[in-house]
Amino acid sequence: MLFAFLAAAAMFLLARQQGRSAERQGLVKMMELPAEVEGENAFAAVWLLGYDVPAGRIEAAAADDVQRFERNVAALEGDETVENFASGASTDYPVLVPKGGRDDAWCDFDQDCLAHVRRHREPLAGQEARLQAMHAQVAALAEYGYYRNAFPPRVDAPFPAHLASVPRAALTWAALQYDRGDVEAGLDAVCEVASAWRPLVANSDSLVVSMVAERVHDGASRLFAAMLARDRRAAITDSCRVAFAAPDVGEASVCEAMKGEFRLVSGHLMTDGSLGGEPLPWHAFFTYDAEASRGRLARFHARACDEHASRRLSQDEAFTRAPLADGFETECVANVLGCILTSIAAPAYDDYHRRGQDHLMRMRLMATLLWLRSSESDPLPLEARLALRPAALRSPGRELQPGGDGRTLGFRLYSNRGPATWQVPVSQ
């Protein structure tokens, strides 16, 4: 009996030591340390998108909201949460976005925006000032270099109320200019949208903001390609050369976004003495280890930041499933509850890595369009011309795929959240 007890105790201590290893704690430190980035924080400008706040008041208005939210948090009791928190700008300044968050006449990111605007010319006719104002807000984001959420990492922390609506309005404004015959203004406008959101994909500590930035860049890319395909004589402006320049591999990384997600999840679930705000009973010591759980969570989230990720990005190899054990894990003997909780969410993040890779491939395709545009007089077929493009526009893992009629160009997507391919028209 004594031998069995000692053996069980030894197994428990071994398991606990494994869960708290120096390697795991190193991962925790890595995930808690934001990267050094250049430029200014876009938090205030993103938080107040859709509110007609004077430029000189944006930072102060956002700071007021953060302080008010923190006061609300301090006043909470037990497991209460802050509900229905809204910016003070909603009462202090005009709201540019209509009630309900959007207008059906505005473009979605994944549709033919030019065709949509043509069908909705009448309802858009009276919205020029509003659309232009929201486009100006989006274009102003190019002045910043990154996004760091100023709200505390809590599940009840608010998101920008008009995070996706305002970029839709900005794309609609660009398409409207083009539809009216001002080709250069339309091209400039859509390239300003792409330039503003492109850095926020990799340089955001919010997974939500990062993925919205990826979707906005997707929508801007589709619209820009459609404009080029419809007007072979359109001159490519400097703003568009910047917006769709050949990308760096680092632009595909979701490391900073996953760091923010780690801080959010670990702060809510893995606090000493409690779980999700609820005190733990004394016997939970044998089934739950906060420190080991944070380390285990970091193990999954750090997949976006480690050398493995760098290799996959540089080689454009599709990210595989999170490294969950198929069978028994020794560390879980001393952390059964922590293992269960951290294993539930891990597979849900897999597709975000692949979306980052698809974003990089899309930028390569768009840079290729500009390169093809510079050599349109080349008599070779599209496929032969693609074979001559610079190495910076190529992927080691995927090829660009011309359509059978030579009128489209696309690639196979790694993400499984939608269509199998991404493609845009090519001018003939």
Tab-separated table of C-alpha atoms in Angstrom, residues 35-404:
chain	number	residue	atom	x	y	z
A	35	ALA	CA	7.712	42.610	-30.865
A	36	GLU	CA	9.503	45.889	-31.392
A	37	VAL	CA	7.815	47.693	-34.261
A	38	GLU	CA	8.209	51.074	-35.904
A	39	GLY	CA	5.638	53.827	-36.142
A	40	GLU	CA	2.712	54.819	-33.963
A	41	ASN	CA	-0.076	52.749	-32.432
A	42	ALA	CA	-3.249	52.743	-34.551
A	43	PHE	CA	-5.455	51.742	-31.597
A	44	ALA	CA	-7.243	55.067	-31.140
A	45	ALA	CA	-7.857	55.568	-34.863
A	46	VAL	CA	-9.196	52.024	-35.292
A	47	TRP	CA	-11.295	52.176	-32.116
A	48	LEU	CA	-13.028	55.371	-33.319
A	49	LEU	CA	-13.616	54.378	-36.936
A	50	GLY	CA	-17.082	55.509	-37.957
A	51	TYR	CA	-17.277	58.424	-35.526
A	52	ASP	CA	-16.712	61.934	-36.870
A	53	VAL	CA	-14.124	62.836	-34.238
A	54	PRO	CA	-11.742	65.711	-35.085
A	55	ALA	CA	-8.209	64.454	-35.721
A	56	GLY	CA	-6.843	66.375	-32.766
A	57	ARG	CA	-9.288	64.706	-30.372
A	58	ILE	CA	-8.932	61.065	-31.414
A	59	GLU	CA	-6.202	60.041	-28.968
A	60	ALA	CA	-7.845	61.803	-26.011
A	61	ALA	CA	-11.300	60.410	-26.795
A	62	ALA	CA	-9.947	56.850	-26.993
A	63	ALA	CA	-7.993	57.306	-23.751
A	64	ASP	CA	-11.185	58.479	-22.028
A	65	ASP	CA	-12.959	55.306	-23.162
A	66	VAL	CA	-10.162	53.066	-21.873
A	67	GLN	CA	-10.142	54.775	-18.492
A	68	ARG	CA	-13.922	54.527	-18.228
A	69	PHE	CA	-13.811	50.818	-19.043
A	70	GLU	CA	-11.123	50.237	-16.418
A	71	ARG	CA	-13.264	52.024	-13.833
A	72	ASN	CA	-16.175	49.751	-14.770
A	73	VAL	CA	-13.947	46.705	-14.310
A	74	ALA	CA	-12.769	47.922	-10.914
A	75	ALA	CA	-16.380	48.218	-9.769
A	76	LEU	CA	-17.247	44.609	-10.665
A	77	GLU	CA	-17.923	41.991	-8.038
A	78	GLY	CA	-17.261	38.267	-8.305
A	79	ASP	CA	-17.618	36.917	-11.838
A	80	GLU	CA	-19.513	39.947	-13.187
A	81	THR	CA	-18.579	41.318	-16.589
A	82	VAL	CA	-18.816	44.699	-18.283
A	83	GLU	CA	-21.750	44.634	-20.695
A	84	ASN	CA	-22.721	46.814	-23.637
A	85	PHE	CA	-19.711	49.116	-23.338
A	86	ALA	CA	-19.740	51.787	-26.057
A	87	SER	CA	-17.438	54.655	-26.921
A	88	GLY	CA	-18.341	58.060	-25.554
A	89	ALA	CA	-17.940	59.251	-29.137
A	90	SER	CA	-21.343	57.694	-29.881
A	91	THR	CA	-22.969	60.558	-27.960
A	92	ASP	CA	-20.351	63.293	-28.330
A	93	TYR	CA	-19.854	63.196	-32.106
A	94	PRO	CA	-21.837	62.392	-35.279
A	95	VAL	CA	-21.910	58.714	-36.279
A	96	LEU	CA	-21.044	58.127	-39.945
A	97	VAL	CA	-22.224	54.516	-40.055
A	98	PRO	CA	-26.005	54.034	-40.314
A	99	LYS	CA	-27.953	52.279	-37.604
A	100	GLY	CA	-27.457	48.531	-37.936
A	101	GLY	CA	-23.781	48.887	-38.838
A	102	ARG	CA	-23.860	49.111	-42.619
A	103	ASP	CA	-25.817	49.885	-45.759
A	104	ASP	CA	-26.826	47.200	-48.269
A	105	ALA	CA	-25.573	49.443	-51.055
A	106	TRP	CA	-22.015	49.112	-49.755
A	107	CYS	CA	-19.641	46.472	-51.102
A	108	ASP	CA	-18.712	43.297	-49.278
A	109	PHE	CA	-15.090	42.193	-49.311
A	110	ASP	CA	-15.591	39.051	-51.390
A	111	GLN	CA	-17.892	40.325	-54.132
A	112	ASP	CA	-17.532	42.140	-57.453
A	113	CYS	CA	-17.576	45.647	-56.008
A	114	LEU	CA	-17.748	47.428	-59.363
A	115	ALA	CA	-20.827	45.452	-60.428
A	116	HIS	CA	-22.405	46.003	-57.016
A	117	VAL	CA	-21.917	49.780	-57.244
A	118	ARG	CA	-23.415	49.870	-60.736
A	119	ARG	CA	-26.535	48.142	-59.395
A	120	HIS	CA	-26.801	50.573	-56.483
A	121	ARG	CA	-26.024	53.910	-58.105
A	122	GLU	CA	-29.290	55.447	-56.982
A	123	PRO	CA	-29.059	54.709	-53.218
A	124	LEU	CA	-25.373	55.659	-53.259
A	125	ALA	CA	-26.031	59.005	-54.946
A	126	GLY	CA	-26.791	60.784	-51.679
A	127	GLN	CA	-23.959	59.239	-49.670
A	128	GLU	CA	-20.900	60.869	-51.221
A	129	ALA	CA	-19.934	62.984	-48.210
A	130	ARG	CA	-20.373	60.114	-45.739
A	131	LEU	CA	-18.460	57.616	-47.869
A	132	GLN	CA	-15.654	60.055	-48.529
A	133	ALA	CA	-15.330	60.824	-44.816
A	134	MET	CA	-15.031	57.126	-43.947
A	135	HIS	CA	-12.540	56.584	-46.740
A	136	ALA	CA	-10.457	59.412	-45.290
A	137	GLN	CA	-10.516	57.679	-41.888
A	138	VAL	CA	-9.253	54.462	-43.462
A	139	ALA	CA	-6.575	56.225	-45.504
A	140	ALA	CA	-5.341	57.944	-42.324
A	141	LEU	CA	-4.445	54.533	-40.851
A	142	ALA	CA	-1.425	54.527	-43.157
A	143	GLU	CA	0.145	57.041	-40.759
A	144	TYR	CA	0.497	54.294	-38.141
A	145	GLY	CA	2.704	51.238	-38.021
A	146	TYR	CA	0.946	48.740	-35.757
A	147	TYR	CA	-2.063	48.020	-33.529
A	148	ARG	CA	-1.764	47.423	-29.766
A	149	ASN	CA	-5.031	47.051	-27.904
A	150	ALA	CA	-5.163	49.526	-25.004
A	151	PHE	CA	-8.021	47.740	-23.248
A	152	PRO	CA	-7.076	45.147	-20.618
A	153	PRO	CA	-6.978	41.539	-21.926
A	154	ARG	CA	-10.463	40.471	-20.838
A	155	VAL	CA	-13.149	38.511	-22.654
A	156	ASP	CA	-15.588	41.380	-22.027
A	157	ALA	CA	-13.244	44.019	-23.468
A	158	PRO	CA	-14.998	45.789	-26.372
A	159	PHE	CA	-14.066	45.694	-30.024
A	160	PRO	CA	-14.299	48.703	-32.363
A	161	ALA	CA	-17.971	49.097	-33.198
A	162	HIS	CA	-17.416	49.755	-36.907
A	163	LEU	CA	-14.257	47.749	-37.538
A	164	ALA	CA	-15.534	46.084	-40.721
A	165	SER	CA	-18.244	48.545	-41.791
A	166	VAL	CA	-15.980	51.536	-42.398
A	167	PRO	CA	-13.550	49.643	-44.696
A	168	ARG	CA	-16.567	48.436	-46.719
A	169	ALA	CA	-17.644	52.042	-47.096
A	170	ALA	CA	-14.101	53.006	-48.139
A	171	LEU	CA	-14.037	50.353	-50.868
A	172	THR	CA	-17.472	51.476	-52.033
A	173	TRP	CA	-16.185	55.041	-52.304
A	174	ALA	CA	-13.259	53.868	-54.455
A	175	ALA	CA	-15.553	51.866	-56.754
A	176	LEU	CA	-17.943	54.811	-57.018
A	177	GLN	CA	-15.172	57.101	-58.274
A	178	TYR	CA	-14.149	54.554	-60.872
A	179	ASP	CA	-17.766	53.957	-61.924
A	180	ARG	CA	-18.196	57.688	-62.538
A	181	GLY	CA	-15.266	57.688	-64.923
A	182	ASP	CA	-12.536	59.050	-62.660
A	183	VAL	CA	-10.256	56.074	-63.122
A	184	GLU	CA	-7.189	57.558	-61.435
A	185	ALA	CA	-9.166	58.640	-58.367
A	186	GLY	CA	-10.708	55.183	-58.083
A	187	LEU	CA	-7.335	53.470	-58.339
A	188	ASP	CA	-5.762	55.820	-55.814
A	189	ALA	CA	-8.635	55.324	-53.391
A	190	VAL	CA	-8.537	51.519	-53.416
A	191	CYS	CA	-4.740	51.517	-53.139
A	192	GLU	CA	-4.991	53.787	-50.091
A	193	VAL	CA	-7.266	51.216	-48.470
A	194	ALA	CA	-4.834	48.391	-49.239
A	195	SER	CA	-1.831	50.372	-47.983
A	196	ALA	CA	-3.550	51.320	-44.728
A	197	TRP	CA	-4.568	47.787	-43.706
A	198	ARG	CA	-1.674	45.762	-45.103
A	199	PRO	CA	0.704	46.366	-42.133
A	200	LEU	CA	-1.988	45.558	-39.571
A	201	VAL	CA	-2.226	41.903	-40.608
A	202	ALA	CA	1.158	41.013	-39.105
A	203	ASN	CA	1.548	43.949	-36.713
A	204	SER	CA	-1.578	43.623	-34.613
A	205	ASP	CA	-1.870	42.074	-31.159
A	206	SER	CA	-5.558	41.410	-31.742
A	207	LEU	CA	-6.537	38.320	-33.722
A	208	VAL	CA	-9.820	39.992	-34.660
A	209	VAL	CA	-8.131	43.139	-36.000
A	210	SER	CA	-5.513	41.071	-37.821
A	211	MET	CA	-8.126	38.954	-39.580
A	212	VAL	CA	-10.264	41.980	-40.460
A	213	ALA	CA	-7.148	43.618	-41.923
A	214	GLU	CA	-6.560	40.472	-43.983
A	215	ARG	CA	-10.140	40.558	-45.267
A	216	VAL	CA	-9.940	44.265	-46.113
A	217	HIS	CA	-6.735	43.702	-48.072
A	218	ASP	CA	-8.465	40.804	-49.826
A	219	GLY	CA	-11.374	43.055	-50.828
A	220	ALA	CA	-9.079	45.865	-51.946
A	221	SER	CA	-7.040	43.406	-54.030
A	222	ARG	CA	-10.141	42.099	-55.777
A	223	LEU	CA	-11.345	45.612	-56.547
A	224	PHE	CA	-7.967	46.818	-57.786
A	225	ALA	CA	-7.592	43.791	-60.078
A	226	ALA	CA	-11.089	44.345	-61.466
A	227	MET	CA	-10.265	47.985	-62.214
A	228	LEU	CA	-7.088	47.013	-64.046
A	229	ALA	CA	-8.863	44.322	-66.053
A	230	ARG	CA	-11.514	46.793	-67.224
A	231	ASP	CA	-9.143	49.554	-68.288
A	232	ARG	CA	-5.890	48.543	-69.950
A	233	ARG	CA	-4.914	52.199	-70.450
A	234	ALA	CA	-5.124	53.136	-66.784
A	235	ALA	CA	-1.802	54.428	-65.453
A	236	ILE	CA	-0.441	52.746	-62.344
A	237	THR	CA	0.093	55.398	-59.699
A	238	ASP	CA	2.901	55.472	-57.132
A	239	SER	CA	0.394	54.760	-54.360
A	240	CYS	CA	-0.589	51.506	-56.061
A	241	ARG	CA	3.016	50.446	-56.559
A	242	VAL	CA	3.498	50.852	-52.812
A	243	ALA	CA	0.219	49.141	-51.891
A	244	PHE	CA	0.926	46.071	-53.996
A	245	ALA	CA	4.696	45.873	-53.825
A	246	ALA	CA	6.355	42.457	-53.555
A	247	PRO	CA	5.836	41.245	-49.973
A	248	ASP	CA	8.212	40.110	-47.261
A	249	VAL	CA	7.653	36.669	-45.756
A	250	GLY	CA	7.079	38.273	-42.354
A	251	GLU	CA	3.859	39.826	-43.634
A	252	ALA	CA	2.272	36.379	-43.450
A	253	SER	CA	2.986	35.971	-39.749
A	254	VAL	CA	0.161	35.941	-37.202
A	255	CYS	CA	2.644	35.735	-34.327
A	256	GLU	CA	1.704	39.094	-32.774
A	257	ALA	CA	-1.996	38.320	-33.079
A	258	MET	CA	-1.482	34.984	-31.356
A	259	LYS	CA	0.477	36.687	-28.585
A	260	GLY	CA	-2.535	38.888	-27.957
A	261	GLU	CA	-4.804	35.860	-28.020
A	262	PHE	CA	-2.530	34.089	-25.546
A	263	ARG	CA	-2.697	37.007	-23.119
A	264	LEU	CA	-6.469	37.112	-23.452
A	265	VAL	CA	-7.111	33.393	-22.950
A	266	SER	CA	-4.490	32.784	-20.290
A	267	GLY	CA	-5.584	35.816	-18.304
A	268	HIS	CA	-9.167	34.577	-18.216
A	269	LEU	CA	-8.700	30.868	-17.652
A	270	MET	CA	-5.386	30.386	-15.952
A	271	THR	CA	-5.323	32.631	-12.898
A	272	ASP	CA	-3.874	31.400	-9.617
A	273	GLY	CA	-6.534	30.267	-7.199
A	274	SER	CA	-9.406	30.661	-9.639
A	275	LEU	CA	-10.676	29.557	-13.004
A	276	GLY	CA	-12.759	31.989	-15.046
A	277	GLY	CA	-13.261	34.134	-11.934
A	278	GLU	CA	-14.542	31.258	-9.808
A	279	PRO	CA	-12.509	30.188	-6.748
A	280	LEU	CA	-11.158	26.661	-6.944
A	281	PRO	CA	-11.707	24.108	-4.110
A	282	TRP	CA	-8.647	22.925	-2.207
A	283	HIS	CA	-8.576	19.555	-3.910
A	284	ALA	CA	-8.202	21.241	-7.308
A	285	PHE	CA	-4.480	21.334	-6.486
A	286	PHE	CA	-4.343	17.734	-7.715
A	287	THR	CA	-6.211	18.323	-10.998
A	288	TYR	CA	-5.351	21.866	-12.034
A	289	ASP	CA	-2.017	23.692	-12.269
A	290	ALA	CA	-2.248	27.334	-13.398
A	291	GLU	CA	1.447	27.637	-14.232
A	292	ALA	CA	1.536	24.411	-16.234
A	293	SER	CA	-1.674	25.359	-18.020
A	294	ARG	CA	-0.184	28.650	-19.140
A	295	GLY	CA	2.856	26.779	-20.389
A	296	ARG	CA	0.714	24.288	-22.274
A	297	LEU	CA	-1.349	27.080	-23.796
A	298	ALA	CA	1.858	28.871	-24.825
A	299	ARG	CA	3.008	25.652	-26.504
A	300	PHE	CA	0.051	25.820	-28.892
A	301	HIS	CA	0.041	29.579	-29.484
A	302	ALA	CA	3.813	29.771	-29.983
A	303	ARG	CA	3.461	27.717	-33.162
A	304	ALA	CA	2.942	31.059	-34.904
A	305	CYS	CA	6.250	32.441	-33.614
A	306	ASP	CA	8.819	29.647	-33.483
A	307	GLU	CA	11.457	28.494	-35.979
A	308	HIS	CA	9.030	25.901	-37.296
A	309	ALA	CA	6.668	28.706	-38.307
A	310	SER	CA	9.472	30.679	-39.956
A	311	ARG	CA	10.431	27.659	-42.038
A	312	ARG	CA	6.866	26.949	-43.103
A	313	LEU	CA	6.338	30.574	-44.084
A	314	SER	CA	9.575	30.817	-46.050
A	315	GLN	CA	8.867	27.510	-47.836
A	316	ASP	CA	5.116	28.176	-48.099
A	317	GLU	CA	4.301	24.803	-46.575
A	318	ALA	CA	0.754	24.608	-45.264
A	319	PHE	CA	0.479	24.650	-41.483
A	320	THR	CA	-0.657	21.311	-40.078
A	321	ARG	CA	-2.827	20.598	-37.070
A	322	ALA	CA	-1.772	21.674	-33.591
A	323	PRO	CA	0.554	19.127	-31.899
A	324	LEU	CA	-1.984	17.466	-29.640
A	325	ALA	CA	-0.912	14.081	-28.346
A	326	ASP	CA	-2.798	11.102	-29.710
A	327	GLY	CA	-2.644	9.313	-26.391
A	328	PHE	CA	-1.518	9.677	-22.794
A	329	GLU	CA	0.542	12.741	-21.772
A	330	THR	CA	2.486	12.449	-18.528
A	331	GLU	CA	2.023	16.121	-17.608
A	332	CYS	CA	-1.754	15.677	-17.557
A	333	VAL	CA	-1.537	13.371	-14.524
A	334	ALA	CA	-1.005	16.517	-12.413
A	335	ASN	CA	-3.149	18.844	-14.539
A	336	VAL	CA	-6.168	16.970	-15.868
A	337	LEU	CA	-8.459	19.999	-15.971
A	338	GLY	CA	-5.796	22.256	-17.468
A	339	CYS	CA	-5.038	19.737	-20.222
A	340	ILE	CA	-8.715	19.475	-21.129
A	341	LEU	CA	-9.220	23.235	-21.264
A	342	THR	CA	-6.088	24.022	-23.255
A	343	SER	CA	-6.713	21.200	-25.737
A	344	ILE	CA	-10.238	22.341	-26.594
A	345	ALA	CA	-9.268	25.602	-28.282
A	346	ALA	CA	-5.956	24.576	-29.865
A	347	PRO	CA	-7.317	23.159	-33.165
A	348	ALA	CA	-9.498	26.241	-33.662
A	349	TYR	CA	-6.408	28.349	-34.316
A	350	ASP	CA	-4.965	26.181	-37.085
A	351	ASP	CA	-6.737	27.971	-39.892
A	352	TYR	CA	-5.480	31.410	-38.847
A	353	HIS	CA	-1.928	30.323	-39.678
A	354	ARG	CA	-3.045	29.190	-43.117
A	355	ARG	CA	-4.956	32.423	-43.717
A	356	GLY	CA	-1.722	34.308	-43.120
A	357	GLN	CA	-0.007	32.145	-45.712
A	358	ASP	CA	-2.809	32.777	-48.194
A	359	HIS	CA	-2.471	36.512	-47.525
A	360	LEU	CA	1.193	36.319	-48.512
A	361	MET	CA	0.354	34.377	-51.663
A	362	ARG	CA	-2.318	36.940	-52.562
A	363	MET	CA	0.212	39.761	-52.215
A	364	ARG	CA	2.567	37.868	-54.511
A	365	LEU	CA	-0.208	37.546	-57.073
A	366	MET	CA	-1.054	41.245	-56.880
A	367	ALA	CA	2.598	42.233	-57.295
A	368	THR	CA	2.675	39.881	-60.276
A	369	LEU	CA	-0.267	41.746	-61.828
A	370	LEU	CA	1.737	44.968	-61.684
A	371	TRP	CA	4.740	43.205	-63.169
A	372	LEU	CA	2.606	41.799	-65.997
A	373	ARG	CA	1.172	45.274	-66.556
A	374	SER	CA	4.647	46.656	-67.132
A	375	SER	CA	5.214	44.106	-69.909
A	376	GLU	CA	1.798	43.978	-71.569
A	377	SER	CA	3.294	44.268	-75.027
A	378	ASP	CA	4.993	40.902	-74.542
A	379	PRO	CA	3.420	38.558	-77.133
A	380	LEU	CA	3.937	35.412	-75.076
A	381	PRO	CA	0.932	33.601	-73.556
A	382	LEU	CA	0.136	34.375	-69.934
A	383	GLU	CA	1.574	31.116	-68.630
A	384	ALA	CA	4.868	31.673	-70.445
A	385	ARG	CA	5.093	35.250	-69.155
A	386	LEU	CA	4.516	34.057	-65.597
A	387	ALA	CA	7.528	31.768	-65.903
A	388	LEU	CA	9.713	34.857	-66.431
A	389	ARG	CA	8.623	36.782	-63.342
A	390	PRO	CA	11.179	37.708	-60.644
A	391	ALA	CA	11.961	35.329	-57.789
A	392	ALA	CA	10.434	37.736	-55.250
A	393	LEU	CA	7.019	37.080	-56.794
A	394	ARG	CA	7.266	33.294	-56.580
A	395	SER	CA	6.265	30.831	-53.894
A	396	PRO	CA	8.356	27.720	-53.181
A	397	GLY	CA	5.183	25.793	-52.355
A	398	ARG	CA	2.493	26.962	-54.774
A	399	GLU	CA	2.194	28.124	-58.351
A	400	LEU	CA	-0.038	30.822	-59.753
A	401	GLN	CA	-2.683	29.237	-61.955
A	402	PRO	CA	-3.879	30.989	-65.138
A	403	GLY	CA	-7.460	30.295	-66.152
A	404	GLY	CA	-8.040	28.169	-69.211
